[in-house]
XYZ file of C-alpha atoms in Angstrom:
651
model
C 16.412 8.370 19.806
C 16.676 9.408 23.495
C 17.533 5.825 24.407
C 20.315 5.754 21.765
C 21.784 9.008 23.123
C 21.920 7.594 26.646
C 23.551 4.385 25.398
C 26.081 6.359 23.338
C 27.033 8.323 26.440
C 27.311 5.170 28.561
C 29.468 3.226 26.093
C 31.561 6.325 25.351
C 32.320 6.610 29.084
C 33.280 2.902 29.191
C 35.738 3.443 26.338
C 37.357 6.431 28.102
C 37.517 4.524 31.401
C 39.328 1.740 29.562
C 42.057 4.112 28.380
C 42.777 5.600 31.827
C 44.504 2.513 33.397
C 46.581 2.051 30.240
C 48.090 5.533 30.314
C 47.876 6.106 34.066
C 48.402 2.728 35.799
C 46.247 2.388 38.894
C 46.903 -1.289 39.752
C 49.549 -3.909 39.042
C 50.372 -4.768 35.432
C 47.899 -7.642 34.891
C 44.931 -5.925 36.547
C 45.608 -2.741 34.553
C 45.627 -4.768 31.333
C 42.432 -6.648 32.296
C 40.555 -3.452 33.222
C 41.699 -1.747 30.012
C 40.624 -4.629 27.776
C 37.255 -5.200 29.470
C 36.265 -1.524 29.411
C 37.610 -0.804 25.924
C 36.067 -3.883 24.300
C 32.709 -3.317 26.043
C 32.649 0.343 25.049
C 33.692 -0.147 21.425
C 31.372 -3.130 20.845
C 28.492 -1.195 22.424
C 29.142 1.880 20.279
C 29.445 -0.294 17.182
C 26.134 -2.041 17.940
C 24.341 1.299 18.152
C 25.950 2.539 14.913
C 25.055 -0.631 12.987
C 21.557 -0.528 14.447
C 21.076 3.028 13.151
C 22.552 2.283 9.731
C 20.831 -1.053 9.170
C 18.553 -2.363 11.929
C 18.149 -5.757 10.220
C 21.793 -6.737 10.873
C 22.112 -9.961 12.867
C 25.164 -10.842 15.020
C 26.247 -7.188 15.132
C 28.760 -7.882 17.903
C 30.527 -10.513 15.764
C 30.835 -8.042 12.879
C 32.343 -5.419 15.214
C 34.798 -7.868 16.816
C 35.939 -9.071 13.383
C 36.519 -5.504 12.143
C 38.327 -4.592 15.374
C 40.682 -7.557 14.976
C 41.535 -6.558 11.406
C 41.874 -2.799 12.019
C 43.724 -3.004 15.358
C 45.943 -5.869 14.161
C 46.902 -4.066 10.946
C 47.593 -0.836 12.894
C 49.589 -2.583 15.666
C 51.797 -4.570 13.299
C 52.288 -1.535 11.044
C 53.737 0.360 13.994
C 55.900 -2.590 15.116
C 57.324 -3.714 11.741
C 59.419 -1.983 9.126
C 57.527 0.471 6.899
C 55.972 -0.905 3.702
C 56.299 -4.505 4.909
C 52.645 -5.091 4.007
C 52.824 -8.838 3.265
C 54.075 -9.582 6.775
C 51.598 -7.149 8.292
C 48.702 -8.884 6.511
C 50.066 -12.330 7.385
C 50.415 -11.570 11.112
C 46.963 -9.911 11.179
C 45.327 -12.944 9.573
C 47.210 -15.218 11.965
C 45.344 -13.595 14.879
C 42.320 -15.761 13.959
C 44.380 -18.905 14.616
C 44.740 -17.735 18.249
C 48.426 -17.123 17.585
C 50.220 -13.785 18.035
C 53.721 -12.987 16.838
C 55.797 -11.323 19.641
C 57.331 -8.743 17.287
C 60.578 -7.259 18.481
C 61.335 -9.973 21.076
C 62.459 -13.613 21.060
C 59.615 -16.112 20.753
C 58.148 -17.595 23.930
C 59.627 -14.822 26.033
C 57.818 -14.943 29.377
C 55.941 -11.744 30.274
C 56.245 -10.228 26.808
C 54.276 -6.968 26.613
C 52.164 -6.356 23.505
C 51.122 -2.904 22.391
C 47.552 -1.765 23.126
C 46.651 -2.155 19.432
C 47.755 -5.787 19.326
C 46.156 -6.553 22.705
C 42.826 -5.266 21.403
C 43.313 -7.161 18.128
C 44.151 -10.556 19.652
C 41.379 -10.472 22.270
C 38.859 -9.293 19.673
C 39.896 -12.253 17.523
C 39.483 -14.670 20.457
C 36.044 -13.280 21.279
C 35.005 -13.312 17.607
C 35.967 -16.966 17.142
C 34.378 -18.000 20.452
C 31.168 -16.133 19.592
C 31.010 -17.627 16.071
C 31.550 -21.175 17.364
C 28.946 -20.797 20.109
C 26.447 -19.281 17.642
C 26.947 -22.191 15.268
C 26.594 -24.720 18.084
C 23.432 -22.962 19.238
C 21.952 -23.013 15.720
C 22.765 -26.705 15.349
C 21.563 -27.822 18.772
C 18.849 -25.327 19.780
C 16.096 -27.119 17.866
C 17.118 -30.468 19.376
C 17.078 -28.971 22.878
C 13.760 -27.311 22.042
C 12.176 -30.646 21.150
C 13.542 -32.221 24.345
C 12.096 -29.303 26.336
C 8.680 -29.853 24.724
C 8.673 -33.532 25.734
C 9.708 -32.671 29.308
C 6.996 -29.991 29.616
C 4.349 -32.384 28.311
C 5.316 -35.286 30.597
C 6.048 -33.330 33.788
C 3.810 -30.259 33.515
C 1.123 -31.573 31.153
C 1.751 -28.561 28.922
C 1.476 -29.191 25.205
C 3.004 -27.243 22.358
C 1.646 -25.400 19.320
C 2.852 -26.402 15.847
C 2.781 -23.865 12.999
C 3.271 -25.046 9.424
C 4.419 -22.411 6.947
C 6.830 -19.487 7.183
C 5.478 -16.081 6.191
C 4.657 -12.716 7.716
C 1.451 -13.952 9.352
C 2.957 -17.119 10.851
C 5.929 -15.128 12.203
C 3.563 -12.655 13.912
C 1.535 -15.492 15.412
C 4.643 -17.336 16.661
C 5.925 -14.178 18.374
C 2.535 -13.537 19.966
C 2.365 -17.113 21.257
C 5.851 -16.841 22.743
C 4.888 -13.593 24.502
C 2.097 -15.618 26.095
C 4.666 -18.290 27.094
C 3.350 -20.964 24.742
C 5.765 -23.613 23.439
C 6.010 -23.141 19.668
C 7.378 -25.364 16.884
C 7.519 -24.117 13.291
C 7.718 -26.544 10.371
C 9.359 -24.948 7.330
C 11.584 -25.805 4.396
C 12.999 -22.235 4.344
C 16.261 -22.808 6.213
C 17.592 -19.332 5.399
C 14.487 -17.274 6.249
C 15.649 -13.929 7.759
C 13.249 -14.198 10.723
C 14.653 -17.514 11.975
C 17.405 -16.044 14.245
C 15.028 -13.653 16.043
C 12.393 -16.374 16.452
C 15.019 -18.742 17.873
C 16.057 -16.049 20.337
C 12.435 -15.803 21.486
C 12.365 -19.570 22.122
C 10.749 -20.950 18.956
C 11.885 -24.440 17.894
C 12.269 -25.278 14.202
C 11.771 -28.504 12.291
C 13.127 -28.169 8.761
C 11.526 -30.131 5.954
C 8.242 -30.575 4.110
C 5.195 -30.776 6.373
C 3.741 -33.445 4.074
C 6.482 -35.885 5.092
C 5.570 -38.266 7.915
C 9.062 -38.062 9.429
C 8.814 -34.256 9.674
C 5.382 -34.366 11.328
C 6.635 -36.948 13.822
C 9.749 -34.891 14.504
C 7.486 -31.935 15.336
C 5.429 -34.284 17.561
C 2.254 -33.050 15.868
C -0.017 -35.747 17.313
C 0.918 -34.654 20.850
C 0.429 -30.931 20.172
C -2.453 -28.848 21.496
C -2.868 -26.925 18.241
C -1.691 -27.391 14.670
C -1.946 -24.153 12.693
C -1.574 -24.532 8.924
C -0.649 -21.128 7.497
C 1.092 -21.849 4.213
C 0.173 -19.388 1.425
C -0.802 -22.415 -0.657
C -4.182 -23.443 0.803
C -4.154 -26.734 -1.119
C -0.997 -27.624 0.811
C -2.729 -26.753 4.095
C -5.509 -29.166 3.192
C -3.014 -31.881 2.198
C -1.136 -31.555 5.509
C -4.413 -31.767 7.438
C -5.378 -34.907 5.508
C -1.940 -36.363 6.287
C -2.400 -35.733 10.021
C -5.892 -37.269 9.854
C -4.381 -40.304 8.156
C -1.698 -40.652 10.858
C -4.352 -40.609 13.591
C -6.327 -43.301 11.766
C -3.180 -45.442 11.342
C -2.304 -45.094 15.003
C -5.917 -46.074 15.820
C -5.618 -44.912 19.411
C -7.876 -42.344 21.060
C -5.827 -39.435 22.355
C -6.164 -38.027 25.860
C -6.355 -34.589 24.262
C -7.642 -33.538 20.866
C -5.351 -32.045 18.261
C -7.066 -28.784 17.319
C -6.181 -28.022 13.725
C -6.619 -24.499 12.299
C -6.397 -24.128 8.515
C -5.947 -20.869 6.637
C -8.325 -21.238 3.666
C -8.726 -18.195 1.389
C -11.330 -19.668 -0.954
C -14.711 -20.392 0.661
C -15.525 -22.948 -2.034
C -13.069 -25.331 -0.338
C -15.566 -25.483 2.535
C -17.551 -28.133 0.668
C -14.542 -30.468 0.996
C -14.607 -30.017 4.745
C -18.306 -30.784 4.927
C -17.397 -34.289 3.715
C -14.460 -34.471 6.146
C -16.775 -33.470 9.013
C -19.023 -36.410 8.224
C -16.036 -38.796 8.238
C -14.790 -37.449 11.588
C -18.252 -37.788 13.151
C -18.610 -41.388 11.960
C -15.168 -42.627 13.065
C -14.725 -42.739 16.842
C -10.920 -42.402 16.867
C -11.120 -39.235 14.744
C -14.073 -37.728 16.605
C -12.251 -37.940 19.932
C -8.733 -37.120 18.706
C -9.074 -34.432 16.034
C -10.923 -31.179 15.549
C -10.526 -28.550 12.851
C -11.345 -24.878 12.368
C -11.136 -22.822 9.182
C -10.015 -19.205 9.125
C -9.290 -16.640 6.444
C -7.134 -13.605 7.237
C -8.676 -11.567 4.407
C -12.161 -12.410 5.665
C -11.157 -11.274 9.155
C -9.826 -8.025 7.667
C -13.198 -7.406 6.000
C -15.091 -8.240 9.204
C -13.065 -5.743 11.270
C -13.309 -3.155 8.457
C -17.124 -3.050 8.545
C -17.269 -3.277 12.342
C -15.092 -0.170 12.606
C -16.628 1.628 9.612
C -20.137 0.357 8.727
C -21.579 0.710 5.228
C -23.900 3.440 6.486
C -21.167 5.463 8.237
C -21.188 8.448 5.870
C -24.798 9.335 6.649
C -25.580 9.289 2.929
C -27.364 5.991 3.564
C -30.217 6.528 6.004
C -30.873 3.015 7.272
C -33.994 4.212 9.116
C -35.497 5.257 5.800
C -37.757 3.073 3.640
C -37.096 5.270 0.618
C -36.264 3.079 -2.400
C -33.743 5.651 -3.641
C -31.759 5.520 -0.391
C -29.321 2.875 -1.659
C -25.837 2.012 -0.391
C -23.288 2.015 -3.233
C -19.905 0.456 -2.529
C -16.915 1.081 -4.802
C -14.136 -1.524 -4.550
C -10.861 -0.611 -6.274
C -8.830 -3.809 -6.709
C -10.430 -7.255 -6.733
C -7.782 -9.572 -5.340
C -8.301 -11.776 -2.277
C -9.040 -8.849 0.044
C -11.371 -7.124 -2.437
C -13.371 -10.320 -2.890
C -13.793 -10.792 0.861
C -14.850 -7.138 1.213
C -17.573 -7.748 -1.402
C -18.761 -10.953 0.310
C -18.915 -9.347 3.761
C -20.758 -6.314 2.362
C -23.210 -8.675 0.618
C -23.896 -10.376 3.960
C -24.342 -7.072 5.804
C -26.036 -4.761 3.298
C -29.663 -5.506 4.178
C -31.713 -2.579 5.433
C -35.401 -1.874 6.001
C -35.901 -0.278 2.553
C -35.461 -3.803 1.067
C -33.130 -2.469 -1.663
C -30.164 -4.491 -2.868
C -26.690 -3.175 -2.208
C -25.044 -1.676 -5.306
C -21.385 -2.583 -5.827
C -18.959 -1.282 -8.448
C -15.683 -3.136 -8.867
C -12.741 -1.551 -10.690
C -9.785 -3.773 -11.555
C -7.438 -3.940 -14.527
C -8.194 -7.684 -14.725
C -11.882 -7.350 -13.883
C -13.106 -9.576 -16.751
C -10.918 -12.520 -15.731
C -11.608 -12.128 -12.043
C -15.325 -11.654 -12.628
C -15.730 -14.983 -14.436
C -13.690 -16.820 -11.777
C -15.616 -15.178 -8.923
C -19.068 -15.794 -10.403
C -18.243 -19.454 -10.941
C -17.589 -19.795 -7.233
C -20.454 -17.569 -6.037
C -23.007 -18.190 -8.758
C -25.993 -16.755 -6.853
C -24.395 -13.531 -5.616
C -26.360 -11.436 -8.107
C -29.503 -12.485 -6.226
C -28.001 -10.673 -3.238
C -26.588 -7.438 -4.686
C -26.227 -5.562 -7.968
C -22.627 -5.750 -9.187
C -20.991 -3.757 -11.963
C -17.496 -4.903 -13.024
C -15.317 -2.322 -14.793
C -12.035 -3.303 -16.436
C -9.824 -0.274 -15.994
C -6.308 0.632 -14.867
C -6.412 3.056 -11.957
C -3.444 4.951 -13.469
C -5.413 5.773 -16.605
C -7.106 9.075 -17.423
C -10.272 7.091 -18.069
C -10.397 6.116 -14.392
C -10.147 9.757 -13.301
C -12.947 10.831 -15.652
C -15.471 8.077 -15.056
C -15.325 7.294 -11.362
C -17.495 10.117 -10.099
C -20.871 8.677 -10.984
C -21.057 4.979 -11.715
C -24.136 3.140 -12.844
C -26.295 6.198 -12.189
C -25.953 5.857 -8.401
C -24.007 8.074 -6.061
C -21.062 6.291 -4.423
C -21.442 6.109 -0.633
C -18.402 4.036 0.439
C -14.989 3.272 -1.092
C -12.542 0.458 -0.346
C -9.110 0.394 -2.010
C -7.174 -2.872 -1.932
C -4.709 -3.008 -4.831
C -1.478 -5.011 -5.115
C 0.655 -2.718 -2.944
C 0.414 -0.112 -0.201
C 1.934 2.441 -2.575
C -0.811 1.978 -5.194
C -3.484 2.056 -2.481
C -2.135 5.360 -1.169
C -1.870 7.022 -4.607
C -5.445 5.965 -5.467
C -6.775 7.119 -2.094
C -5.218 10.582 -2.512
C -6.888 11.022 -5.894
C -10.289 9.733 -4.753
C -10.157 11.745 -1.530
C -9.986 14.956 -3.584
C -13.384 14.138 -5.092
C -15.062 12.239 -2.232
C -14.185 14.124 0.918
C -17.497 13.410 2.648
C -17.639 9.601 2.360
C -15.475 6.909 3.990
C -12.431 5.855 1.958
C -10.707 2.765 3.348
C -7.280 1.783 2.034
C -5.588 -1.499 2.800
C -2.167 -1.055 4.401
C -0.368 -4.371 4.740
C 3.266 -3.516 5.450
C 3.792 0.250 5.662
C 2.905 0.920 9.291
C 4.565 4.355 9.090
C 2.150 5.302 6.310
C -0.837 4.194 8.395
C 0.437 6.182 11.383
C 1.040 9.246 9.212
C -2.547 9.163 7.903
C -3.837 8.736 11.463
C -1.764 11.678 12.751
C -3.038 13.865 9.878
C -6.657 12.739 10.293
C -7.945 16.342 10.311
C -6.469 16.959 6.876
C -7.551 13.566 5.534
C -11.006 13.397 7.088
C -12.889 10.177 6.254
C -9.673 8.500 5.030
C -8.873 5.388 7.061
C -6.504 2.418 6.939
C -7.364 -1.227 7.467
C -5.709 -4.622 7.065
C -2.954 -4.437 9.704
C -2.114 -8.089 10.353
C -1.090 -7.267 13.909
C -4.793 -6.721 14.718
C -5.840 -10.199 13.650
C -2.825 -12.523 13.841
C -2.848 -13.372 17.527
C -3.719 -16.232 19.841
C -6.945 -14.492 20.877
C -8.252 -14.117 17.313
C -6.952 -17.283 15.590
C -7.024 -19.887 18.380
C -9.477 -18.468 20.936
C -11.749 -17.095 18.159
C -12.311 -13.872 20.099
C -14.122 -12.238 17.167
C -16.720 -15.033 17.378
C -17.817 -14.272 20.945
C -21.158 -12.859 19.821
C -21.718 -15.747 17.383
C -21.015 -18.176 20.235
C -23.511 -16.309 22.421
C -26.182 -16.701 19.706
C -25.488 -20.435 19.501
C -25.613 -20.795 23.307
C -28.956 -18.991 23.412
C -30.590 -21.226 20.817
C -28.998 -24.334 22.335
C -30.706 -23.502 25.614
C -33.972 -22.848 23.775
C -33.730 -26.153 21.897
C -32.620 -29.191 23.868
C -31.184 -30.843 20.727
C -28.685 -28.027 20.052
C -24.895 -28.438 19.840
C -22.048 -26.665 21.610
C -19.919 -24.350 19.490
C -17.044 -26.812 19.017
C -19.501 -29.467 17.816
C -21.015 -27.272 15.103
C -20.255 -27.759 11.427
C -18.388 -24.975 9.627
C -21.655 -24.052 7.884
C -23.523 -23.571 11.177
C -20.643 -21.592 12.698
C -20.674 -19.268 9.686
C -24.465 -18.966 9.988
C -24.117 -17.748 13.584
C -21.307 -15.388 12.560
C -23.427 -13.858 9.830
C -26.333 -13.276 12.206
C -23.999 -11.772 14.831
C -22.394 -9.357 12.365
C -25.798 -7.920 11.387
C -26.848 -7.112 14.969
C -24.949 -3.802 14.783
C -27.040 -2.748 11.757
C -30.329 -3.676 13.423
C -29.463 -1.712 16.562
C -28.351 1.274 14.493
C -31.725 1.244 12.726
C -33.358 1.598 16.147
C -30.964 4.383 17.180
C -29.239 2.037 19.617
C -25.793 0.577 20.205
C -24.312 -2.276 22.200
C -21.599 -1.857 24.829
C -19.736 -4.172 27.141
C -21.118 -3.834 30.657
C -17.744 -2.697 31.945
C -17.553 0.171 29.436
C -20.851 1.900 30.227
C -20.427 5.627 30.980
C -22.374 7.684 33.526
C -24.396 9.538 30.883
C -25.257 6.387 28.873
C -28.972 5.571 28.795
C -29.100 1.801 29.290
C -32.281 0.016 28.193
C -34.006 -2.816 29.995
C -35.749 -5.542 28.008
C -39.176 -3.917 28.222
C -37.855 -0.609 26.868
C -35.953 -2.401 24.102
C -39.048 -4.304 22.942
C -41.036 -1.094 23.082
C -38.514 0.638 20.771
C -38.565 -2.382 18.443
C -42.315 -2.366 17.957
C -42.578 0.308 15.183
C -39.724 -1.315 13.213
C -40.328 -4.979 14.040
C -41.848 -6.050 10.722
C -39.294 -4.144 8.632
C -36.360 -5.496 10.661
C -37.761 -9.034 10.388
C -37.856 -8.646 6.588
C -34.261 -7.338 6.597
C -33.266 -10.344 8.737
C -34.942 -12.737 6.299
C -33.120 -11.080 3.377
C -29.832 -11.397 5.293
C -30.521 -15.094 5.955
C -31.267 -15.645 2.253
C -28.068 -13.816 1.282
C -26.000 -16.052 3.569
C -27.419 -19.184 1.942
C -27.062 -17.872 -1.621
C -23.399 -17.048 -0.949
C -22.928 -20.596 0.358
C -24.232 -21.990 -2.947
C -27.780 -22.770 -1.816
C -30.796 -22.111 -4.031
C -34.591 -22.149 -3.796
C -36.256 -25.531 -3.626
C -38.753 -25.333 -6.461
C -41.334 -27.818 -5.149
C -44.550 -27.484 -3.246
C -43.680 -25.773 0.002
C -44.157 -27.757 3.183
C -42.714 -27.752 6.680
C -41.736 -31.433 6.482
C -39.954 -31.227 3.143
C -38.450 -27.761 3.043
C -34.722 -28.570 3.011
C -32.488 -30.709 0.759
C -29.024 -30.499 2.303
C -27.355 -32.787 -0.229
C -28.363 -30.605 -3.194
C -28.205 -27.349 -1.195
C -31.856 -26.450 -1.717
C -34.149 -24.698 0.755
C -37.801 -23.800 0.320
C -37.352 -20.775 2.587
C -35.208 -18.971 0.010
C -38.143 -16.963 -1.245
C -39.487 -13.447 -0.863
C -40.877 -12.485 2.539
C -44.500 -12.653 1.446
C -44.161 -16.283 0.309
C -42.975 -17.479 3.718
C -46.635 -17.678 4.720
C -46.980 -20.628 2.329
C -44.210 -22.483 4.171
C -45.655 -21.857 7.630
C -47.994 -24.114 9.573
C -49.881 -24.076 12.852
C -46.714 -25.333 14.607
C -44.138 -23.225 12.798
C -44.424 -19.626 11.612
C -41.380 -18.778 9.468
C -42.168 -15.077 9.436
C -42.452 -15.010 13.212
C -39.100 -16.795 13.504
C -37.536 -13.686 11.968
C -39.472 -11.433 14.338
C -38.178 -13.550 17.252
C -34.621 -13.003 16.010
C -35.136 -9.255 16.535
C -36.862 -9.680 19.909
C -34.138 -12.034 21.206
C -31.241 -9.623 20.581
C -31.612 -8.186 24.084
C -31.390 -11.577 25.817
C -28.467 -12.717 23.673
C -26.450 -9.600 24.468
C -27.411 -9.617 28.143
C -26.255 -13.242 28.495
C -22.906 -12.230 26.984
C -22.256 -9.246 29.321
C -23.412 -6.591 26.854
C -25.991 -3.850 27.368
C -28.057 -1.898 24.839
C -27.830 1.891 25.080
C -29.452 4.776 23.273
C -26.964 6.038 20.695
C -25.701 9.584 21.191
């Protein structure tokens, strides 16, 4: 607002300065006219831009709109004053003729040298000239900018060895990522069939190049120079299409049959984890074929999964204090209520199922309320058929607008609710539901997903005293960035775990060589470290963020604090490991347990998917499966220390 006031004052002054030479000549005739036109046009166009920006900020080409209106208004006024009254047909004709760069010298013979036009007509004819010039240049830019962009990409690659990033798909997330990449001076190409998408002009202004067409077409992929890109990010809402485009790129590399100097790193947005089995087969093909292994790599990501990860990092399941994770009391059970079971709600459940393993050995209780709960339940359980081995789930088909919802939500399944997540179809529904639930559950965390309404999220944050324990999550701006998607910043701890075990075992693989399954295994272990430390009354901090009054532990002190809880934490770790495998579709191998024959990867069977006490049967003199879990607890200190973290006593 302050900025707009200053601009209004500045452009207002320009307009006034433009009028002074016209009424009080300061120079010769031509200079007076030039000064008047430059100042007046600059002032009026500036004022108009501010006005249009206030009325409708989404307007594009505001200056063209203002110049067009000025030509019409000033032309009509000028010719009205110069011609006979009520001669409207001629007035309209002469005004329209301004856009042919032709002005009628009213009141004087044609072609008279030095003919003086009125100020109104001067403003009208120059506005028309500027409008036409601007429109032509804009059109030329739109037509040629993508061609110049592709030429620029080739030049940068050949002369500066800098490769570009290709994004396939045009939606809110891909737009945010493209803008973030441009802020970091990356060369960006977007493949889309949406030629009229409203974000295209602003993205072009930021330097993004567009290739219009279907990403499944070979000609389009070649036009985007995909095989020479550093990263290909497939972000279409249709995940099947993302897979098809990836398979097309893989096919092109095989056809070319030439090992690239640099790998094409492909990132696919996959919402359904069950698609991961397809990529397990693809991984095997890439490993076996030399040209693919050295030219192509792929990474899977899921924006809803990332939302859930950040949600529980910021607000753990035990945040309310109603769940005492240091307690071994069987009645001290976490009970999660999820309102809305779309893509986000399902990922919230899966992440909670991976994390909800405490030393009391009790399963997490989950209640799911959705108006289509029956349909979504059957679909979900088909994909995650062993999830009920991990947590107790109660599906309730109910509309949140109904009176029934208001009456029955206060005690579900005989267990007190300890945590609520609301992720319905819209921000508006989330907010209405959160207000109602907050009246009844003021002392437990209520998390509502806010996708688009940033003002709403800010308002709740500003009024945090009034709405205590009410929080927002799901802002795409937190997760759609180069650091999170491409650099996998949220996986730093998982990478540290892999590095530690790779050093411990000489046959280990680097992070980029791991299968998707093994990456997810490290991620799951990393995410649970926070819970283990909390159980011990500890927390982790980056070394650069340690405060003067923080009590930092050395390894000896850490192991000493672990000792009373070591067995219980090892059991919780084993239960977490089992949960991860069950959610990946693995089941118990029902044969005689032995170290040599404990795992059947093809059929997804593992002999270790048993209760803690039965692990003794699987162990041998060389390998103690129970002690492996104890080592996982002991090694937390070294893993964090190697990754520039310290362990502190929690205040």
